[in-house]
Amino acid sequence: MQTHQAKRVAIIIEQVMQKRLTDVMTEAGVTGWTVLPVLGGSGRSGAWSREGQVSRAGSMVQVVCVIRPERLDTLLDAAFRVVDRHIGIVSISDCEVLRAERF
Amino acid sequence: MQTHQAKRVAIIIEQVMQKRLTDVMTEAGVTGWTVLPVLGGSGRSGAWSREGQVSRAGSMVQVVCVIRPERLDTLLDAAFRVVDRHIGIVSISDCEVLRAERF
Amino acid sequence: MQTHQAKRVAIIIEQVMQKRLTDVMTEAGVTGWTVLPVLGGSGRSGAWSREGQVSRAGSMVQVVCVIRPERLDTLLDAAFRVVDRHIGIVSISDCEVLRAERF
Amino acid sequence: MDQILSLAATNLLSPIILSFALGVAAALARSDLNIPEAVAKGMSIYLLFAIGFKGGVSVADHGIDAKLASSLLAGIFLSAVLPLIAFALLQVMSNLSRLDAAAVAAHYGSISIVTFVAATSVLESGGIVAEGYMVAVAAAMEAPAILSALWLISRGGADARHMDPDLMREIMLNGSIVLLVGSFAIGWITGAEGLARIESFIVSPFQGVLCLFLLDMGLVAGRGLRGGSAVLKPGVLAFGVVMPLVGASLGLVTGMLLGLSVGGVALFMVLSASASYIAVPAAMRVALPEANPSIYLTLSLGVTFPFNLTLGIPIYVSVASALAGG
Amino acid sequence: MDQILSLAATNLLSPIILSFALGVAAALARSDLNIPEAVAKGMSIYLLFAIGFKGGVSVADHGIDAKLASSLLAGIFLSAVLPLIAFALLQVMSNLSRLDAAAVAAHYGSISIVTFVAATSVLESGGIVAEGYMVAVAAAMEAPAILSALWLISRGGADARHMDPDLMREIMLNGSIVLLVGSFAIGWITGAEGLARIESFIVSPFQGVLCLFLLDMGLVAGRGLRGGSAVLKPGVLAFGVVMPLVGASLGLVTGMLLGLSVGGVALFMVLSASASYIAVPAAMRVALPEANPSIYLTLSLGVTFPFNLTLGIPIYVSVASALAGG
Amino acid sequence: MDQILSLAATNLLSPIILSFALGVAAALARSDLNIPEAVAKGMSIYLLFAIGFKGGVSVADHGIDAKLASSLLAGIFLSAVLPLIAFALLQVMSNLSRLDAAAVAAHYGSISIVTFVAATSVLESGGIVAEGYMVAVAAAMEAPAILSALWLISRGGADARHMDPDLMREIMLNGSIVLLVGSFAIGWITGAEGLARIESFIVSPFQGVLCLFLLDMGLVAGRGLRGGSAVLKPGVLAFGVVMPLVGASLGLVTGMLLGLSVGGVALFMVLSASASYIAVPAAMRVALPEANPSIYLTLSLGVTFPFNLTLGIPIYVSVASALAGG
Ligand SMILES: Nc1ncnc2c1ncn2[C@@H]1O[C@H](COP(=O)(O)O)[C@@H](O)[C@H]1O
Ligand SMILES: Nc1ncnc2c1ncn2[C@@H]1O[C@H](COP(=O)(O)O)[C@@H](O)[C@H]1O
Ligand SMILES: Nc1ncnc2c1ncn2[C@@H]1O[C@H](COP(=O)(O)O)[C@@H](O)[C@H]1O
Ligand code: NA
Ligand code: NA
Ligand code: NA
């Protein structure tokens, strides 16, 4: 089956920043992404879990974005502006996609 | 630690199609997969989020399947038959697995 | 944008084992991870879904860990000790990260 | 007319309608107020269980009615026929594609159980009784419309995914039908004695739960309007208000031919006038994936549902009282 | 016998049993009816809190009973001994491996709190009172069975993951034990006055919430049966019905030796007869991961739970009335 | 003093406080007891809706009060000023950075609606009435503190993310403000008649829901203390108890100047004494991401909330009765 090279960017970020991130991505011309829930985690700022949250302040989500390789830098620049001062991580991996006309 | 080459296929698809997809995968001999929840997303057909859903009609899930490289095409053919007319994306990446006897 | 090589380890494991896994990871010096919810799946031990669970006994989660390549083996050894006798899968893939000082 | 206006005013200023309005307003103002999906689902299960149970108890109380069977058949017939009318109307009023028109039509043949619940609560506060088996009629009217719409498409030669057995089972055994019919049966079997045991759960807090549920519906409808209003051309919008009136008229005639009580006629009107936004959208995503969900969801949930809730129900109840109340 | 039959009939036609049956039927018919996990969890928290609180209030009302301590000890003893009997029975009746047999045995020594709740509601509707501290006995019987089963395995030389301190804490402080004991204490401390403040929350809607909760249990049990019935050989299946009767007999003897009231004896029978499907499965996944969960879950939830709910409880209540009702 | 002690004793032994204590104890003992996020969110929506609605009905009953507007303005003023006091206190009592101190200060200017709800329930059980519009004052006091804190930071020259319009909207239209104000309006519009329709939903079960909700708050606070207590140095800890008393004193003066009833004065004290743990933390994560959430969350939820709930409320009510009850 015919597949096409792409990049998969996964951004784990605080839920309060989600809309700001996707807004910036949209401005940068990225229109496809998916948001996945996150139950908990641990990092430099300590461990947290959804259970321990009375507010959404501490919750995080994962925003996944599959894009053409040549658009990667635009996306990273945009994402970086939002993620910069906030906790969270950005990882990029290679992948292939079916139906490239969709990207 | 001993690892083995494999392929990781991630299919984001409407929840109403989930069982149809996994049924087709089972028919094609694929017996291992995991279903992850999705909170929202954006694509050619616009943005959506679980919050805005009164029915499960608009909800999506992510089906992840780790398989031996030689079985990839069988899986993609099967998945494509279900995904074809529907919204959603299929991405494939390389990975390695522990305990290959399990695949 | 400057990125750095890393490894992404995804471990799908029973929820009752989650804390045991992350404890072992912490002991091994791994301090960053994220836990994602899982809705259901299928494997050698049959199919299951959150819907069919009255107890948390059957539920699973996905623990994702992004680490420097040189620390991969430490992590896998630690994880293997917990996963060994249990159902679940461990997959490893290459990725790149922003802000490597965080890992 | 006076009665309609006063009933409409009472209705508009009731806690349930105001809660709905609050939800719409909050969504339009982009507040982050939101009710968790699981809680909303839990409330809808509560409402379905309660309304079904009470219907069954009422049938147990008043004995079985010769009109039950004919009402069910009439309901099935209406549900199957309304999509054809809706489709024809859409061809005239809008320039939707055949596919989108058929998908929309399916929604208007089927029913909205929350509209039905809201109507029973208006009837109750007006002291009007209705046949308890109307909840069974509601359940019977959920599915036939889908088959009609798919027939419309296949007749047009479009390559609709053929109604596979899985989809058929999903439609006929969808959760809300099963819960409605099941709790109706439980209420019927256990009767007044059963009701006594769970009355303080399913009767007393009912109106309050309905308020919070409509708050959520308002939030969802408001968000839908914010995102989807762009796809609704004037013709389509007008259809969202005209079609309920057409449906209600057919419901009125049917209810009167069946010889139902005032409440029964009013509920038949409500069922015919209301449009599905749960079962039918899910079926459409499977069977007609190319149809645009924004159109049918925004129309059904953002236009017709609020119209029925605020103005439609008082109109239908008043008209039923005037014509069938003789 | 007559009493058993009439009680069984009343029981079978009560809203709670019919709701359970509806759930099983919906699941077997593969309807998509389902209650969100969070809502089911919320209802179980409500039920535990209410039953614990009411037990505590009843102890506050009737003063502390000299039999409280002996009942707790007897409960712990029964919970520890029942797995040994169950294990022996399984060796005779089935050809399960030692591992699977021990895992199943652990479930039958422990208890099902929903079965307990359903039994108290049958007692209540029959006007039979029971010692309020039976909820404390229920809490005490949750864990010992697990230790017995692990001892069975280690004795057999199998390499069971040794009972680590974490697992021990998880078992002793599992959510339902803590909530049951905690709300029992709150009820005891605040007494009738505390009850008056929250009565319309924990007493009036109780039966109704139980209906919806059992609807969910029915759905889960039905889904389990659909998927897991293949693993249950006739011998294992028979065990699922025989073991509760054996357990109930021991509970009967214990309750009578303790000199409990009719209601107390009946509840002791119910606790001994019921099998865990929450705390024990979770512990087994950690301690005996190689044991097959399909076997113990399907047996406990798909066979023994429905048996107790429908036939068991009426039998136990009738027998207790006949023998202890002197 | 005697009155304080007896009120404190009654309060400490009420089901709601004991439920909170149970939650804290379970979390500290690392039990896995937990209430699903969706259920906790659902309960908080219920509580906000009920408290807002009842406030509105009470205003509808007693007619509009000339003091409504001045109370709202006073509330806004207090909310804006308290952070400045808190900030100054922190500079003296602790060695938190400017950033952390400002973030903490924002929390103490804003309010905790659950503390408010618990206080109304203490007033009710003491037969003390309060102005219904105090819920509107509560809503008005949520946001101004955030602006004050951000001003403190920008004045200090730190590069605070500037208050963008999105954040402003998020703060002003956050879910709890909208729900509180909206249900207040609905209660006001529908009045006693509206209340009659949903009374058995929003009045009778209220105390019971509050118990379960506080159980969850206890679990969250306990988990927070387990993880976060390390970050709280003695000075910061002391601030968590001193600041509420300072706030309450200002609230007392304000309430008396406004000429409110005893209940109204007590509630003004409670609002001023309580610290936010929902709206403000979310705003701080956006506006001051570098401030350490462990500090402000542990302090507000793990120290000040329990203090107010157990000792604070009885003190404030007693003082208000003594001084304003003349
Ligand atoms: N190495 C990692 N691998 C996976 N997730 C991580 C990692 N580091 C941080 N995270 C996630 O990002 C959140 C914030 O991390 P931090 O900014 O390091 O406190 C954590 O709670 C985790 O959910
Ligand atoms: N480039 C992408 N990256 C990640 N997820 C995507 C992407 N495009 C689409 N999706 C997901 O697939 C859904 C349907 O996409 P579409 O078919 O383009 O409307 C979206 O709502 C997203 O959840
Ligand atoms: N090949 C696979 N790809 C993705 N997930 C898998 C795969 N095999 C197993 N899983 C997940 O791991 C769980 C346990 O698998 P197993 O140990 O094979 O029964 C399944 O229920 C799935 O959620
Ligand atoms: Na209709
Ligand atoms: Na037992
Ligand atoms: Na304050």
mmCIF file of N, CA and C in Angstrom, chain F residues 249-295:
data_model
loop_
_atom_site.group_PDB
_atom_site.id
_atom_site.type_symbol
_atom_site.label_atom_id
_atom_site.label_comp_id
_atom_site.label_asym_id
_atom_site.label_seq_id
_atom_site.Cartn_x
_atom_site.Cartn_y
_atom_site.Cartn_z
ATOM 1 N N SER F 249 -11.524 39.594 59.573
ATOM 2 C CA SER F 249 -11.693 40.860 60.290
ATOM 3 C C SER F 249 -12.131 41.957 59.329
ATOM 4 N N LEU F 250 -11.473 42.010 58.168
ATOM 5 C CA LEU F 250 -11.879 43.007 57.179
ATOM 6 C C LEU F 250 -13.313 42.758 56.727
ATOM 7 N N GLY F 251 -13.648 41.498 56.559
ATOM 8 C CA GLY F 251 -15.010 41.155 56.140
ATOM 9 C C GLY F 251 -16.014 41.581 57.207
ATOM 10 N N LEU F 252 -15.628 41.410 58.460
ATOM 11 C CA LEU F 252 -16.504 41.794 59.569
ATOM 12 C C LEU F 252 -16.800 43.287 59.518
ATOM 13 N N VAL F 253 -15.726 44.063 59.426
ATOM 14 C CA VAL F 253 -15.889 45.511 59.377
ATOM 15 C C VAL F 253 -16.767 45.914 58.188
ATOM 16 N N THR F 254 -16.436 45.352 57.030
ATOM 17 C CA THR F 254 -17.203 45.698 55.831
ATOM 18 C C THR F 254 -18.672 45.352 56.009
ATOM 19 N N GLY F 255 -18.937 44.138 56.479
ATOM 20 C CA GLY F 255 -20.327 43.696 56.638
ATOM 21 C C GLY F 255 -21.084 44.581 57.602
ATOM 22 N N MET F 256 -20.406 44.997 58.671
ATOM 23 C CA MET F 256 -21.103 45.842 59.641
ATOM 24 C C MET F 256 -21.328 47.245 59.095
ATOM 25 N N LEU F 257 -20.329 47.759 58.377
ATOM 26 C CA LEU F 257 -20.526 49.077 57.749
ATOM 27 C C LEU F 257 -21.696 49.047 56.779
ATOM 28 N N LEU F 258 -21.847 47.931 56.083
ATOM 29 C CA LEU F 258 -22.938 47.811 55.118
ATOM 30 C C LEU F 258 -24.277 47.625 55.830
ATOM 31 N N GLY F 259 -24.213 47.289 57.113
ATOM 32 C CA GLY F 259 -25.447 47.074 57.855
ATOM 33 C C GLY F 259 -26.150 45.777 57.513
ATOM 34 N N LEU F 260 -25.363 44.746 57.199
ATOM 35 C CA LEU F 260 -25.975 43.453 56.855
ATOM 36 C C LEU F 260 -26.476 42.741 58.110
ATOM 37 N N SER F 261 -27.294 41.730 57.896
ATOM 38 C CA SER F 261 -27.782 40.887 58.987
ATOM 39 C C SER F 261 -26.623 40.076 59.560
ATOM 40 N N VAL F 262 -26.834 39.404 60.693
ATOM 41 C CA VAL F 262 -25.800 38.562 61.278
ATOM 42 C C VAL F 262 -25.284 37.545 60.254
ATOM 43 N N GLY F 263 -26.229 36.878 59.598
ATOM 44 C CA GLY F 263 -25.823 35.872 58.610
ATOM 45 C C GLY F 263 -25.003 36.496 57.500
ATOM 46 N N GLY F 264 -25.421 37.661 57.051
ATOM 47 C CA GLY F 264 -24.711 38.340 55.976
ATOM 48 C C GLY F 264 -23.294 38.710 56.393
ATOM 49 N N VAL F 265 -23.169 39.226 57.606
ATOM 50 C CA VAL F 265 -21.830 39.585 58.101
ATOM 51 C C VAL F 265 -20.957 38.339 58.181
ATOM 52 N N ALA F 266 -21.530 37.251 58.727
ATOM 53 C CA ALA F 266 -20.759 36.016 58.844
ATOM 54 C C ALA F 266 -20.290 35.551 57.467
ATOM 55 N N LEU F 267 -21.177 35.616 56.482
ATOM 56 C CA LEU F 267 -20.788 35.160 55.145
ATOM 57 C C LEU F 267 -19.731 36.074 54.530
ATOM 58 N N PHE F 268 -19.832 37.377 54.804
ATOM 59 C CA PHE F 268 -18.791 38.288 54.314
ATOM 60 C C PHE F 268 -17.437 37.913 54.912
ATOM 61 N N MET F 269 -17.465 37.548 56.189
ATOM 62 C CA MET F 269 -16.225 37.119 56.844
ATOM 63 C C MET F 269 -15.689 35.849 56.175
ATOM 64 N N VAL F 270 -16.594 34.915 55.927
ATOM 65 C CA VAL F 270 -16.178 33.643 55.331
ATOM 66 C C VAL F 270 -15.577 33.863 53.946
ATOM 67 N N LEU F 271 -16.232 34.719 53.153
ATOM 68 C CA LEU F 271 -15.713 34.975 51.811
ATOM 69 C C LEU F 271 -14.324 35.598 51.878
ATOM 70 N N SER F 272 -14.166 36.561 52.762
ATOM 71 C CA SER F 272 -12.871 37.240 52.849
ATOM 72 C C SER F 272 -11.797 36.303 53.392
ATOM 73 N N ALA F 273 -12.203 35.387 54.269
ATOM 74 C CA ALA F 273 -11.240 34.488 54.903
ATOM 75 C C ALA F 273 -10.833 33.330 53.996
ATOM 76 N N SER F 274 -11.690 32.997 53.036
ATOM 77 C CA SER F 274 -11.433 31.778 52.265
ATOM 78 C C SER F 274 -10.494 32.050 51.096
ATOM 79 N N ALA F 275 -9.867 30.991 50.607
ATOM 80 C CA ALA F 275 -8.912 31.127 49.510
ATOM 81 C C ALA F 275 -9.339 30.238 48.346
ATOM 82 N N SER F 276 -9.172 30.735 47.160
ATOM 83 C CA SER F 276 -9.570 30.015 45.953
ATOM 84 C C SER F 276 -8.657 28.811 45.711
ATOM 85 N N TYR F 277 -9.220 27.742 45.125
ATOM 86 C CA TYR F 277 -8.336 26.649 44.682
ATOM 87 C C TYR F 277 -8.793 26.105 43.339
ATOM 88 N N ILE F 278 -9.656 26.836 42.664
ATOM 89 C CA ILE F 278 -10.084 26.385 41.333
ATOM 90 C C ILE F 278 -9.770 27.456 40.296
ATOM 91 N N ALA F 279 -10.479 28.577 40.386
ATOM 92 C CA ALA F 279 -10.325 29.597 39.349
ATOM 93 C C ALA F 279 -8.922 30.211 39.362
ATOM 94 N N VAL F 280 -8.434 30.556 40.542
ATOM 95 C CA VAL F 280 -7.154 31.271 40.593
ATOM 96 C C VAL F 280 -5.975 30.380 40.160
ATOM 97 N N PRO F 281 -5.879 29.142 40.651
ATOM 98 C CA PRO F 281 -4.751 28.333 40.177
ATOM 99 C C PRO F 281 -4.700 28.219 38.656
ATOM 100 N N ALA F 282 -5.873 28.048 38.033
ATOM 101 C CA ALA F 282 -5.876 27.941 36.570
ATOM 102 C C ALA F 282 -5.336 29.214 35.946
ATOM 103 N N ALA F 283 -5.779 30.359 36.454
ATOM 104 C CA ALA F 283 -5.299 31.632 35.906
ATOM 105 C C ALA F 283 -3.794 31.796 36.135
ATOM 106 N N MET F 284 -3.321 31.361 37.299
ATOM 107 C CA MET F 284 -1.886 31.494 37.602
ATOM 108 C C MET F 284 -1.040 30.639 36.665
ATOM 109 N N ARG F 285 -1.532 29.442 36.321
ATOM 110 C CA ARG F 285 -0.755 28.598 35.408
ATOM 111 C C ARG F 285 -0.558 29.292 34.068
ATOM 112 N N VAL F 286 -1.535 30.074 33.665
ATOM 113 C CA VAL F 286 -1.410 30.768 32.385
ATOM 114 C C VAL F 286 -0.562 32.021 32.536
ATOM 115 N N ALA F 287 -0.860 32.799 33.565
ATOM 116 C CA ALA F 287 -0.249 34.125 33.647
ATOM 117 C C ALA F 287 1.113 34.110 34.331
ATOM 118 N N LEU F 288 1.270 33.257 35.336
ATOM 119 C CA LEU F 288 2.546 33.195 36.063
ATOM 120 C C LEU F 288 3.059 31.766 36.087
ATOM 121 N N PRO F 289 3.365 31.191 34.914
ATOM 122 C CA PRO F 289 3.709 29.773 34.877
ATOM 123 C C PRO F 289 4.922 29.421 35.729
ATOM 124 N N GLU F 290 5.777 30.416 36.026
ATOM 125 C CA GLU F 290 6.975 30.111 36.793
ATOM 126 C C GLU F 290 6.707 30.020 38.295
ATOM 127 N N ALA F 291 5.565 30.487 38.733
ATOM 128 C CA ALA F 291 5.240 30.355 40.160
ATOM 129 C C ALA F 291 4.976 28.882 40.464
ATOM 130 N N ASN F 292 5.358 28.455 41.647
ATOM 131 C CA ASN F 292 5.284 27.035 42.000
ATOM 132 C C ASN F 292 3.886 26.645 42.493
ATOM 133 N N PRO F 293 3.182 25.823 41.699
ATOM 134 C CA PRO F 293 1.811 25.472 42.080
ATOM 135 C C PRO F 293 1.738 24.704 43.400
ATOM 136 N N SER F 294 2.767 23.940 43.748
ATOM 137 C CA SER F 294 2.709 23.197 45.009
ATOM 138 C C SER F 294 2.485 24.144 46.177
ATOM 139 N N ILE F 295 3.123 25.294 46.130
ATOM 140 C CA ILE F 295 2.990 26.216 47.255
ATOM 141 C C ILE F 295 1.565 26.713 47.372
#
